[in-house]
PDB file of C-alpha atoms and ligand atoms in Angstrom:
ATOM      1  CA  MET A 621      -2.821  13.985  27.641  1.00  0.00           C
ATOM      2  CA  GLU A 622      -2.878  12.354  24.217  1.00  0.00           C
ATOM      3  CA  PRO A 623      -5.385  14.026  21.904  1.00  0.00           C
ATOM      4  CA  SER A 624      -8.315  11.726  21.199  1.00  0.00           C
ATOM      5  CA  THR A 625      -8.930  10.197  17.785  1.00  0.00           C
ATOM      6  CA  ASP A 626     -11.773  12.648  17.181  1.00  0.00           C
ATOM      7  CA  THR A 627      -9.606  15.689  17.866  1.00  0.00           C
ATOM      8  CA  LEU A 628      -7.010  14.505  15.364  1.00  0.00           C
ATOM      9  CA  ALA A 629      -9.568  13.501  12.753  1.00  0.00           C
ATOM     10  CA  SER A 630     -11.412  16.810  13.067  1.00  0.00           C
ATOM     11  CA  GLN A 631      -8.224  18.710  12.273  1.00  0.00           C
ATOM     12  CA  ILE A 632      -7.809  16.951   8.921  1.00  0.00           C
ATOM     13  CA  ASP A 633      -8.696  19.180   5.972  1.00  0.00           C
ATOM     14  CA  PRO A 634     -11.125  17.134   3.851  1.00  0.00           C
ATOM     15  CA  GLN A 635     -10.033  19.121   0.765  1.00  0.00           C
ATOM     16  CA  LYS A 636      -6.436  17.969   1.132  1.00  0.00           C
ATOM     17  CA  VAL A 637      -6.854  14.262   1.731  1.00  0.00           C
ATOM     18  CA  PRO A 638      -4.360  12.333  -0.434  1.00  0.00           C
ATOM     19  CA  ARG A 639      -5.945  10.354  -3.240  1.00  0.00           C
ATOM     20  CA  HIS A 640      -3.525   7.503  -2.727  1.00  0.00           C
ATOM     21  CA  VAL A 641      -1.872   6.353   0.478  1.00  0.00           C
ATOM     22  CA  ALA A 642       0.634   3.487   0.458  1.00  0.00           C
ATOM     23  CA  VAL A 643       1.621   1.619   3.602  1.00  0.00           C
ATOM     24  CA  ILE A 644       4.541  -0.661   4.463  1.00  0.00           C
ATOM     25  CA  MET A 645       3.065  -2.713   7.277  1.00  0.00           C
ATOM     26  CA  ASP A 646       6.216  -3.610   9.185  1.00  0.00           C
ATOM     27  CA  GLY A 647       7.126  -4.920  12.621  1.00  0.00           C
ATOM     28  CA  ASN A 648       4.904  -7.954  13.198  1.00  0.00           C
ATOM     29  CA  GLY A 649       7.834 -10.216  14.035  1.00  0.00           C
ATOM     30  CA  ARG A 650       9.389  -7.806  16.517  1.00  0.00           C
ATOM     31  CA  TRP A 651       6.004  -7.186  18.138  1.00  0.00           C
ATOM     32  CA  ALA A 652       5.580 -10.917  18.754  1.00  0.00           C
ATOM     33  CA  LYS A 653       9.155 -11.384  19.922  1.00  0.00           C
ATOM     34  CA  LYS A 654       8.710  -8.657  22.540  1.00  0.00           C
ATOM     35  CA  LYS A 655       5.806 -10.671  23.882  1.00  0.00           C
ATOM     36  CA  GLY A 656       7.851 -13.883  23.845  1.00  0.00           C
ATOM     37  CA  ASN A 657       5.751 -15.260  21.027  1.00  0.00           C
ATOM     38  CA  SER A 658       6.283 -16.610  17.505  1.00  0.00           C
ATOM     39  CA  ARG A 659       6.500 -14.325  14.481  1.00  0.00           C
ATOM     40  CA  ILE A 660       3.270 -15.869  13.217  1.00  0.00           C
ATOM     41  CA  PHE A 661       1.482 -14.595  16.326  1.00  0.00           C
ATOM     42  CA  GLY A 662       2.610 -11.124  15.263  1.00  0.00           C
ATOM     43  CA  HIS A 663       1.160 -11.542  11.787  1.00  0.00           C
ATOM     44  CA  LYS A 664      -2.177 -12.665  13.264  1.00  0.00           C
ATOM     45  CA  ASN A 665      -2.265  -9.561  15.403  1.00  0.00           C
ATOM     46  CA  GLY A 666      -1.489  -7.375  12.428  1.00  0.00           C
ATOM     47  CA  VAL A 667      -4.922  -8.048  10.957  1.00  0.00           C
ATOM     48  CA  GLU A 668      -6.660  -5.616  13.336  1.00  0.00           C
ATOM     49  CA  ALA A 669      -4.281  -2.866  12.233  1.00  0.00           C
ATOM     50  CA  VAL A 670      -5.227  -3.594   8.622  1.00  0.00           C
ATOM     51  CA  ARG A 671      -8.938  -3.276   9.513  1.00  0.00           C
ATOM     52  CA  GLN A 672      -8.397   0.038  11.289  1.00  0.00           C
ATOM     53  CA  THR A 673      -6.303   1.442   8.454  1.00  0.00           C
ATOM     54  CA  VAL A 674      -8.822   0.448   5.792  1.00  0.00           C
ATOM     55  CA  GLU A 675     -11.647   1.972   7.836  1.00  0.00           C
ATOM     56  CA  ALA A 676      -9.793   5.186   8.556  1.00  0.00           C
ATOM     57  CA  ALA A 677      -8.778   5.653   4.915  1.00  0.00           C
ATOM     58  CA  ALA A 678     -12.256   4.912   3.573  1.00  0.00           C
ATOM     59  CA  GLU A 679     -13.898   7.265   6.090  1.00  0.00           C
ATOM     60  CA  LEU A 680     -11.616  10.103   5.046  1.00  0.00           C
ATOM     61  CA  GLY A 681     -12.321   9.582   1.356  1.00  0.00           C
ATOM     62  CA  VAL A 682      -8.916   8.234   0.306  1.00  0.00           C
ATOM     63  CA  ARG A 683      -9.451   6.764  -3.200  1.00  0.00           C
ATOM     64  CA  TYR A 684      -6.586   4.257  -3.267  1.00  0.00           C
ATOM     65  CA  LEU A 685      -5.029   2.495  -0.296  1.00  0.00           C
ATOM     66  CA  THR A 686      -2.093   0.247  -1.179  1.00  0.00           C
ATOM     67  CA  LEU A 687      -0.874  -2.150   1.494  1.00  0.00           C
ATOM     68  CA  TYR A 688       2.473  -3.910   1.163  1.00  0.00           C
ATOM     69  CA  ALA A 689       1.479  -7.342   2.424  1.00  0.00           C
ATOM     70  CA  PHE A 690       4.154  -9.630   0.982  1.00  0.00           C
ATOM     71  CA  SER A 691       7.296  -8.809  -0.960  1.00  0.00           C
ATOM     72  CA  THR A 692       9.145 -10.840  -3.579  1.00  0.00           C
ATOM     73  CA  GLU A 693      11.962 -11.155  -1.046  1.00  0.00           C
ATOM     74  CA  ASN A 694       9.576 -12.418   1.658  1.00  0.00           C
ATOM     75  CA  TRP A 695       9.381 -15.746  -0.248  1.00  0.00           C
ATOM     76  CA  ASN A 696      12.816 -16.464   1.219  1.00  0.00           C
ATOM     77  CA  ARG A 697      11.516 -16.497   4.788  1.00  0.00           C
ATOM     78  CA  PRO A 698      11.108 -19.820   6.649  1.00  0.00           C
ATOM     79  CA  ALA A 699       8.537 -22.008   4.857  1.00  0.00           C
ATOM     80  CA  LEU A 700       6.330 -22.189   7.932  1.00  0.00           C
ATOM     81  CA  GLU A 701       6.089 -18.408   8.160  1.00  0.00           C
ATOM     82  CA  VAL A 702       5.317 -18.096   4.442  1.00  0.00           C
ATOM     83  CA  SER A 703       2.529 -20.668   4.606  1.00  0.00           C
ATOM     84  CA  ALA A 704       1.104 -19.059   7.765  1.00  0.00           C
ATOM     85  CA  LEU A 705       1.021 -15.699   5.962  1.00  0.00           C
ATOM     86  CA  MET A 706      -0.786 -17.262   2.997  1.00  0.00           C
ATOM     87  CA  SER A 707      -3.366 -18.895   5.296  1.00  0.00           C
ATOM     88  CA  LEU A 708      -3.888 -15.634   7.154  1.00  0.00           C
ATOM     89  CA  LEU A 709      -4.446 -13.824   3.891  1.00  0.00           C
ATOM     90  CA  MET A 710      -7.072 -16.364   2.807  1.00  0.00           C
ATOM     91  CA  GLU A 711      -8.778 -16.163   6.189  1.00  0.00           C
ATOM     92  CA  ALA A 712      -8.803 -12.369   6.274  1.00  0.00           C
ATOM     93  CA  ILE A 713     -10.289 -12.091   2.785  1.00  0.00           C
ATOM     94  CA  GLY A 714     -13.044 -14.527   3.753  1.00  0.00           C
ATOM     95  CA  GLN A 715     -13.807 -12.620   6.949  1.00  0.00           C
ATOM     96  CA  GLU A 716     -13.774  -9.163   5.409  1.00  0.00           C
ATOM     97  CA  MET A 717     -15.814  -9.797   2.243  1.00  0.00           C
ATOM     98  CA  ASP A 718     -19.118  -8.607   3.711  1.00  0.00           C
ATOM     99  CA  LYS A 719     -17.514  -5.457   5.018  1.00  0.00           C
ATOM    100  CA  LEU A 720     -15.872  -4.720   1.675  1.00  0.00           C
ATOM    101  CA  MET A 721     -19.245  -5.075  -0.045  1.00  0.00           C
ATOM    102  CA  ARG A 722     -21.083  -2.986   2.549  1.00  0.00           C
ATOM    103  CA  ASN A 723     -18.541  -0.202   2.207  1.00  0.00           C
ATOM    104  CA  GLN A 724     -18.309  -0.369  -1.578  1.00  0.00           C
ATOM    105  CA  ILE A 725     -14.584  -1.153  -1.386  1.00  0.00           C
ATOM    106  CA  ARG A 726     -13.001  -2.636  -4.480  1.00  0.00           C
ATOM    107  CA  LEU A 727     -10.169  -5.103  -4.017  1.00  0.00           C
ATOM    108  CA  LEU A 728      -7.190  -5.112  -6.392  1.00  0.00           C
ATOM    109  CA  THR A 729      -3.723  -6.630  -6.293  1.00  0.00           C
ATOM    110  CA  ILE A 730      -0.331  -5.669  -7.659  1.00  0.00           C
ATOM    111  CA  GLY A 731       2.530  -8.113  -7.835  1.00  0.00           C
ATOM    112  CA  ASP A 732       3.535 -11.447  -9.276  1.00  0.00           C
ATOM    113  CA  THR A 733       0.339 -13.190  -8.187  1.00  0.00           C
ATOM    114  CA  GLU A 734       1.196 -16.155 -10.461  1.00  0.00           C
ATOM    115  CA  ALA A 735       3.679 -17.089  -7.763  1.00  0.00           C
ATOM    116  CA  LEU A 736       0.970 -17.417  -5.094  1.00  0.00           C
ATOM    117  CA  PRO A 737      -0.406 -20.871  -4.182  1.00  0.00           C
ATOM    118  CA  ASP A 738      -3.459 -21.899  -6.250  1.00  0.00           C
ATOM    119  CA  ASN A 739      -5.927 -21.705  -3.363  1.00  0.00           C
ATOM    120  CA  VAL A 740      -4.834 -18.157  -2.516  1.00  0.00           C
ATOM    121  CA  ARG A 741      -5.009 -17.118  -6.155  1.00  0.00           C
ATOM    122  CA  SER A 742      -8.519 -18.431  -6.657  1.00  0.00           C
ATOM    123  CA  LYS A 743      -9.746 -16.872  -3.409  1.00  0.00           C
ATOM    124  CA  LEU A 744      -8.249 -13.563  -4.466  1.00  0.00           C
ATOM    125  CA  ARG A 745      -9.662 -13.822  -7.963  1.00  0.00           C
ATOM    126  CA  ALA A 746     -13.145 -14.434  -6.557  1.00  0.00           C
ATOM    127  CA  ALA A 747     -12.874 -11.468  -4.172  1.00  0.00           C
ATOM    128  CA  ILE A 748     -11.588  -9.180  -6.929  1.00  0.00           C
ATOM    129  CA  GLU A 749     -14.429 -10.260  -9.184  1.00  0.00           C
ATOM    130  CA  LYS A 750     -17.087  -9.896  -6.488  1.00  0.00           C
ATOM    131  CA  THR A 751     -15.980  -6.362  -5.581  1.00  0.00           C
ATOM    132  CA  SER A 752     -15.276  -5.264  -9.160  1.00  0.00           C
ATOM    133  CA  ALA A 753     -18.345  -3.034  -9.481  1.00  0.00           C
ATOM    134  CA  ASN A 754     -17.836  -1.322  -6.105  1.00  0.00           C
ATOM    135  CA  GLN A 755     -17.432   2.415  -6.500  1.00  0.00           C
ATOM    136  CA  GLY A 756     -15.751   3.312  -3.218  1.00  0.00           C
ATOM    137  CA  MET A 757     -12.120   3.113  -2.182  1.00  0.00           C
ATOM    138  CA  ARG A 758      -9.727   0.830  -4.060  1.00  0.00           C
ATOM    139  CA  LEU A 759      -7.898  -1.434  -1.651  1.00  0.00           C
ATOM    140  CA  VAL A 760      -4.735  -2.534  -3.425  1.00  0.00           C
ATOM    141  CA  LEU A 761      -2.823  -5.450  -1.910  1.00  0.00           C
ATOM    142  CA  ALA A 762       0.828  -5.646  -2.944  1.00  0.00           C
ATOM    143  CA  LEU A 763       1.401  -9.399  -2.946  1.00  0.00           C
ATOM    144  CA  SER A 764       4.557 -11.093  -4.128  1.00  0.00           C
ATOM    145  CA  TYR A 765       5.390  -7.538  -5.144  1.00  0.00           C
ATOM    146  CA  SER A 766       8.662  -5.727  -5.589  1.00  0.00           C
ATOM    147  CA  ALA A 767       9.312  -2.579  -7.557  1.00  0.00           C
ATOM    148  CA  ARG A 768      12.243  -4.133  -9.402  1.00  0.00           C
ATOM    149  CA  TRP A 769      10.038  -7.051 -10.476  1.00  0.00           C
ATOM    150  CA  GLU A 770       7.436  -4.523 -11.635  1.00  0.00           C
ATOM    151  CA  LEU A 771       9.925  -2.385 -13.570  1.00  0.00           C
ATOM    152  CA  ALA A 772      11.527  -5.434 -15.179  1.00  0.00           C
ATOM    153  CA  GLN A 773       8.164  -6.805 -16.318  1.00  0.00           C
ATOM    154  CA  ALA A 774       7.224  -3.360 -17.679  1.00  0.00           C
ATOM    155  CA  ALA A 775      10.497  -3.239 -19.633  1.00  0.00           C
ATOM    156  CA  ARG A 776       9.827  -6.739 -20.969  1.00  0.00           C
ATOM    157  CA  ALA A 777       6.274  -5.869 -22.050  1.00  0.00           C
ATOM    158  CA  ILE A 778       7.433  -2.688 -23.782  1.00  0.00           C
ATOM    159  CA  ALA A 779      10.312  -4.483 -25.539  1.00  0.00           C
ATOM    160  CA  LEU A 780       7.971  -7.218 -26.710  1.00  0.00           C
ATOM    161  CA  LYS A 781       5.511  -4.706 -28.173  1.00  0.00           C
ATOM    162  CA  ALA A 782       8.351  -2.847 -29.885  1.00  0.00           C
ATOM    163  CA  SER A 783       9.686  -6.077 -31.377  1.00  0.00           C
ATOM    164  CA  GLN A 784       6.210  -6.859 -32.703  1.00  0.00           C
ATOM    165  CA  GLY A 785       5.915  -3.425 -34.265  1.00  0.00           C
ATOM    166  CA  LEU A 786       3.065  -2.439 -31.926  1.00  0.00           C
ATOM    167  CA  LEU A 787       5.024   0.412 -30.407  1.00  0.00           C
ATOM    168  CA  ASP A 788       7.674   2.784 -31.752  1.00  0.00           C
ATOM    169  CA  PRO A 789      10.789   2.522 -29.537  1.00  0.00           C
ATOM    170  CA  GLU A 790      11.587   6.179 -30.284  1.00  0.00           C
ATOM    171  CA  ARG A 791       8.345   7.171 -28.616  1.00  0.00           C
ATOM    172  CA  VAL A 792       8.806   5.304 -25.349  1.00  0.00           C
ATOM    173  CA  ASP A 793       8.461   7.937 -22.632  1.00  0.00           C
ATOM    174  CA  GLN A 794       7.453   8.197 -18.969  1.00  0.00           C
ATOM    175  CA  ARG A 795       3.829   7.643 -19.853  1.00  0.00           C
ATOM    176  CA  THR A 796       4.622   4.440 -21.718  1.00  0.00           C
ATOM    177  CA  VAL A 797       6.429   3.128 -18.658  1.00  0.00           C
ATOM    178  CA  GLU A 798       3.534   4.112 -16.378  1.00  0.00           C
ATOM    179  CA  GLU A 799       1.043   2.362 -18.604  1.00  0.00           C
ATOM    180  CA  HIS A 800       2.984  -0.883 -18.238  1.00  0.00           C
ATOM    181  CA  LEU A 801       3.372  -0.806 -14.461  1.00  0.00           C
ATOM    182  CA  ALA A 802       1.141  -2.902 -12.208  1.00  0.00           C
ATOM    183  CA  THR A 803      -0.348   0.403 -11.015  1.00  0.00           C
ATOM    184  CA  ALA A 804      -1.381   1.579 -14.505  1.00  0.00           C
ATOM    185  CA  GLY A 805      -4.354   3.917 -14.192  1.00  0.00           C
ATOM    186  CA  MET A 806      -3.786   4.683 -10.502  1.00  0.00           C
ATOM    187  CA  PRO A 807      -2.581   8.063  -9.257  1.00  0.00           C
ATOM    188  CA  ASP A 808       0.861   8.045  -7.598  1.00  0.00           C
ATOM    189  CA  PRO A 809       0.743   7.855  -3.793  1.00  0.00           C
ATOM    190  CA  GLU A 810       1.044  11.300  -2.242  1.00  0.00           C
ATOM    191  CA  LEU A 811       1.839   9.725   1.120  1.00  0.00           C
ATOM    192  CA  MET A 812       3.758   6.596   2.092  1.00  0.00           C
ATOM    193  CA  ILE A 813       3.639   5.399   5.685  1.00  0.00           C
ATOM    194  CA  ARG A 814       6.033   2.819   7.121  1.00  0.00           C
ATOM    195  CA  THR A 815       5.671   1.486  10.642  1.00  0.00           C
ATOM    196  CA  SER A 816       8.268  -0.112  12.943  1.00  0.00           C
ATOM    197  CA  GLY A 817      10.796   2.712  12.833  1.00  0.00           C
ATOM    198  CA  GLU A 818      12.683   1.370   9.799  1.00  0.00           C
ATOM    199  CA  ARG A 819      13.485   4.186   7.405  1.00  0.00           C
ATOM    200  CA  ARG A 820      13.727   2.433   4.096  1.00  0.00           C
ATOM    201  CA  VAL A 821      11.571   1.680   1.096  1.00  0.00           C
ATOM    202  CA  SER A 822      12.346  -2.054   0.766  1.00  0.00           C
ATOM    203  CA  ASN A 823      11.626  -2.349  -2.957  1.00  0.00           C
ATOM    204  CA  PHE A 824       8.153  -0.768  -2.713  1.00  0.00           C
ATOM    205  CA  LEU A 825       6.733   1.401  -5.547  1.00  0.00           C
ATOM    206  CA  LEU A 826      10.119   2.880  -6.473  1.00  0.00           C
ATOM    207  CA  TRP A 827       8.754   4.627  -9.556  1.00  0.00           C
ATOM    208  CA  GLN A 828       5.465   5.779  -8.050  1.00  0.00           C
ATOM    209  CA  LEU A 829       6.971   7.196  -4.843  1.00  0.00           C
ATOM    210  CA  ALA A 830       9.133   9.693  -6.769  1.00  0.00           C
ATOM    211  CA  TYR A 831       7.430  12.684  -5.105  1.00  0.00           C
ATOM    212  CA  ALA A 832       5.588  10.999  -2.234  1.00  0.00           C
ATOM    213  CA  GLU A 833       5.803  12.379   1.275  1.00  0.00           C
ATOM    214  CA  LEU A 834       7.295   9.731   3.549  1.00  0.00           C
ATOM    215  CA  ALA A 835       6.015   9.181   7.074  1.00  0.00           C
ATOM    216  CA  PHE A 836       7.980   6.890   9.356  1.00  0.00           C
ATOM    217  CA  VAL A 837       6.076   5.780  12.423  1.00  0.00           C
ATOM    218  CA  ASP A 838       7.857   4.089  15.323  1.00  0.00           C
ATOM    219  CA  LYS A 839       4.940   1.882  16.357  1.00  0.00           C
ATOM    220  CA  LEU A 840       5.089  -1.754  15.308  1.00  0.00           C
ATOM    221  CA  TRP A 841       2.358  -2.716  12.842  1.00  0.00           C
ATOM    222  CA  PRO A 842       0.090  -4.684  15.251  1.00  0.00           C
ATOM    223  CA  ASP A 843      -0.126  -1.535  17.425  1.00  0.00           C
ATOM    224  CA  PHE A 844      -1.062   0.789  14.546  1.00  0.00           C
ATOM    225  CA  ARG A 845      -4.535   2.277  15.001  1.00  0.00           C
ATOM    226  CA  LYS A 846      -6.889   4.716  13.295  1.00  0.00           C
ATOM    227  CA  GLU A 847      -5.513   7.635  15.274  1.00  0.00           C
ATOM    228  CA  ASP A 848      -2.012   6.835  13.989  1.00  0.00           C
ATOM    229  CA  PHE A 849      -3.342   7.022  10.447  1.00  0.00           C
ATOM    230  CA  HIS A 850      -5.008  10.332  11.303  1.00  0.00           C
ATOM    231  CA  ALA A 851      -1.756  11.632  12.775  1.00  0.00           C
ATOM    232  CA  ALA A 852       0.174  10.683   9.622  1.00  0.00           C
ATOM    233  CA  LEU A 853      -2.389  12.482   7.460  1.00  0.00           C
ATOM    234  CA  LEU A 854      -2.241  15.604   9.594  1.00  0.00           C
ATOM    235  CA  ASP A 855       1.540  15.598   9.400  1.00  0.00           C
ATOM    236  CA  TYR A 856       1.280  15.196   5.612  1.00  0.00           C
ATOM    237  CA  GLN A 857      -1.102  18.153   5.364  1.00  0.00           C
ATOM    238  CA  GLY A 858       1.384  20.357   7.180  1.00  0.00           C
ATOM    239  CA  ARG A 859       4.115  19.778   4.607  1.00  0.00           C
ATOM    240  CA  GLU A 860       4.950  21.894   1.595  1.00  0.00           C
ATOM    241  CA  ARG A 861       5.181  19.758  -1.541  1.00  0.00           C
ATOM    242  CA  ARG A 862       7.387  21.675  -3.936  1.00  0.00           C
ATOM    243  CA  PHE A 863       7.965  19.278  -6.852  1.00  0.00           C
ATOM    244  CA  GLY A 864      11.270  20.959  -7.614  1.00  0.00           C
ATOM    245  CA  LEU A 865       9.852  24.506  -7.578  1.00  0.00           C
ATOM    246  CA  THR A 866      10.572  27.254  -5.053  1.00  0.00           C
ATOM    247  CA  SER A 867       8.223  28.229  -2.230  1.00  0.00           C
ATOM    248  CA  GLU A 868       7.706  31.608  -3.904  1.00  0.00           C
ATOM    249  CA  GLN A 869       6.619  29.991  -7.152  1.00  0.00           C
ATOM    250  CA  LEU A 870       4.130  27.846  -5.241  1.00  0.00           C
ATOM    251  CA  GLU A 871       2.685  30.896  -3.466  1.00  0.00           C
ATOM    252  CA  LYS A 872       2.105  32.597  -6.798  1.00  0.00           C
ATOM    253  CA  LYS A 873       0.274  29.562  -8.153  1.00  0.00           C
ATOM    254  CA  ALA A 874      -1.986  29.259  -5.075  1.00  0.00           C
TER     255      ALA A 874
HETATM  256  C1  IPE B  60       5.726  -7.198   8.349  1.00  0.00           C
HETATM  257  O1  IPE B  60       6.294  -7.582   9.550  1.00  0.00           O
HETATM  258  C2  IPE B  60       4.970  -8.310   7.662  1.00  0.00           C
HETATM  259  C3  IPE B  60       5.637  -8.864   6.485  1.00  0.00           C
HETATM  260  C4  IPE B  60       6.765  -8.463   5.975  1.00  0.00           C
HETATM  261  C5  IPE B  60       4.960  -9.949   5.818  1.00  0.00           C
HETATM  262  P1  IPE B  60       7.670  -8.388   9.615  1.00  0.00           P
HETATM  263  O2  IPE B  60       7.347  -9.834   9.528  1.00  0.00           O
HETATM  264  O3  IPE B  60       8.613  -7.878   8.613  1.00  0.00           O
HETATM  265  O4  IPE B  60       8.157  -8.058  11.083  1.00  0.00           O
HETATM  266  P2  IPE B  60       9.617  -7.609  11.525  1.00  0.00           P
HETATM  267  O5  IPE B  60       9.997  -6.474  10.641  1.00  0.00           O
HETATM  268  O6  IPE B  60      10.496  -8.796  11.344  1.00  0.00           O
HETATM  269  O7  IPE B  60       9.462  -7.210  12.945  1.00  0.00           O
HETATM  270  C1  IPE B  61       8.710  -4.935   3.699  1.00  0.00           C
HETATM  271  O1  IPE B  61       9.021  -5.393   4.962  1.00  0.00           O
HETATM  272  C2  IPE B  61       7.707  -5.854   3.072  1.00  0.00           C
HETATM  273  C3  IPE B  61       6.374  -5.877   3.683  1.00  0.00           C
HETATM  274  C4  IPE B  61       5.960  -5.137   4.669  1.00  0.00           C
HETATM  275  C5  IPE B  61       5.455  -6.812   3.093  1.00  0.00           C
HETATM  276  P1  IPE B  61      10.290  -6.310   5.238  1.00  0.00           P
HETATM  277  O2  IPE B  61      10.316  -6.580   6.696  1.00  0.00           O
HETATM  278  O3  IPE B  61      10.255  -7.492   4.349  1.00  0.00           O
HETATM  279  O4  IPE B  61      11.502  -5.372   4.783  1.00  0.00           O
HETATM  280  P2  IPE B  61      12.994  -5.304   5.298  1.00  0.00           P
HETATM  281  O5  IPE B  61      13.538  -6.694   5.230  1.00  0.00           O
HETATM  282  O6  IPE B  61      12.945  -4.805   6.701  1.00  0.00           O
HETATM  283  O7  IPE B  61      13.672  -4.335   4.402  1.00  0.00           O
HETATM  284 MG1   MG B  62       9.999  -6.424   8.612  1.00  0.00          MG
END
């Protein structure tokens, strides 16, 4: 018998919950295709998985949850799919506002949001503003995001400051880069989950995932539920994160 959600959740050590979990929500199209339906139907059914993931993360005390919702490369999908995704995003934000407020969740975005349609941008801006004083979990939507876009814009910003004499090029270090990323001020994700069985990073948080634990889940995104999030966390807690050290060194430090 499958262990129930409660059994899994109760095994999670509250002291070792990652501060930041990042998720590549993948497999909506395949989920729909298996049911003989359109890809858009898959995206619609992915919304429940988003709700469950947000709830599960907030309940466990995760501080930052970053969801990869739309990549730079996804702009090249069929126009109808892109516009359906934008509409769904608008709809979901509208529907979830009350819940975000009730649960003190603060909405943020990373990505080239200038590229989003005006109506989506203004809806997002309003939601970000409305939740800006919330003290609970940060829900970070990666929208029109890619890590290479992010790194290129960081390089541009740093170069510009250097050319204006605001920054000494000799002193550019890892911290300078971090401060110019879209995720400036956020801790790096300790855990990255990707659904749908694909084992790749697809241009997601390339800098920030340097030492993340990766969890690949075979389920397609619309089937992802709270208990799957719990299972990924439990798996994460069972791993030894060495950061280049030896096990013996880690034991000494503990
Ligand atoms: C993830 O599902 C959602 C987005 C990328 C927007 P996909 O649409 O990539 O679904 P598959 O991977 O084709 O099944
Ligand atoms: C990654 O999924 C992007 C999002 C989940 C938003 P994709 O489906 O676009 O990635 P690939 O094409 O499988 O690498
Ligand atoms: Mg995909």
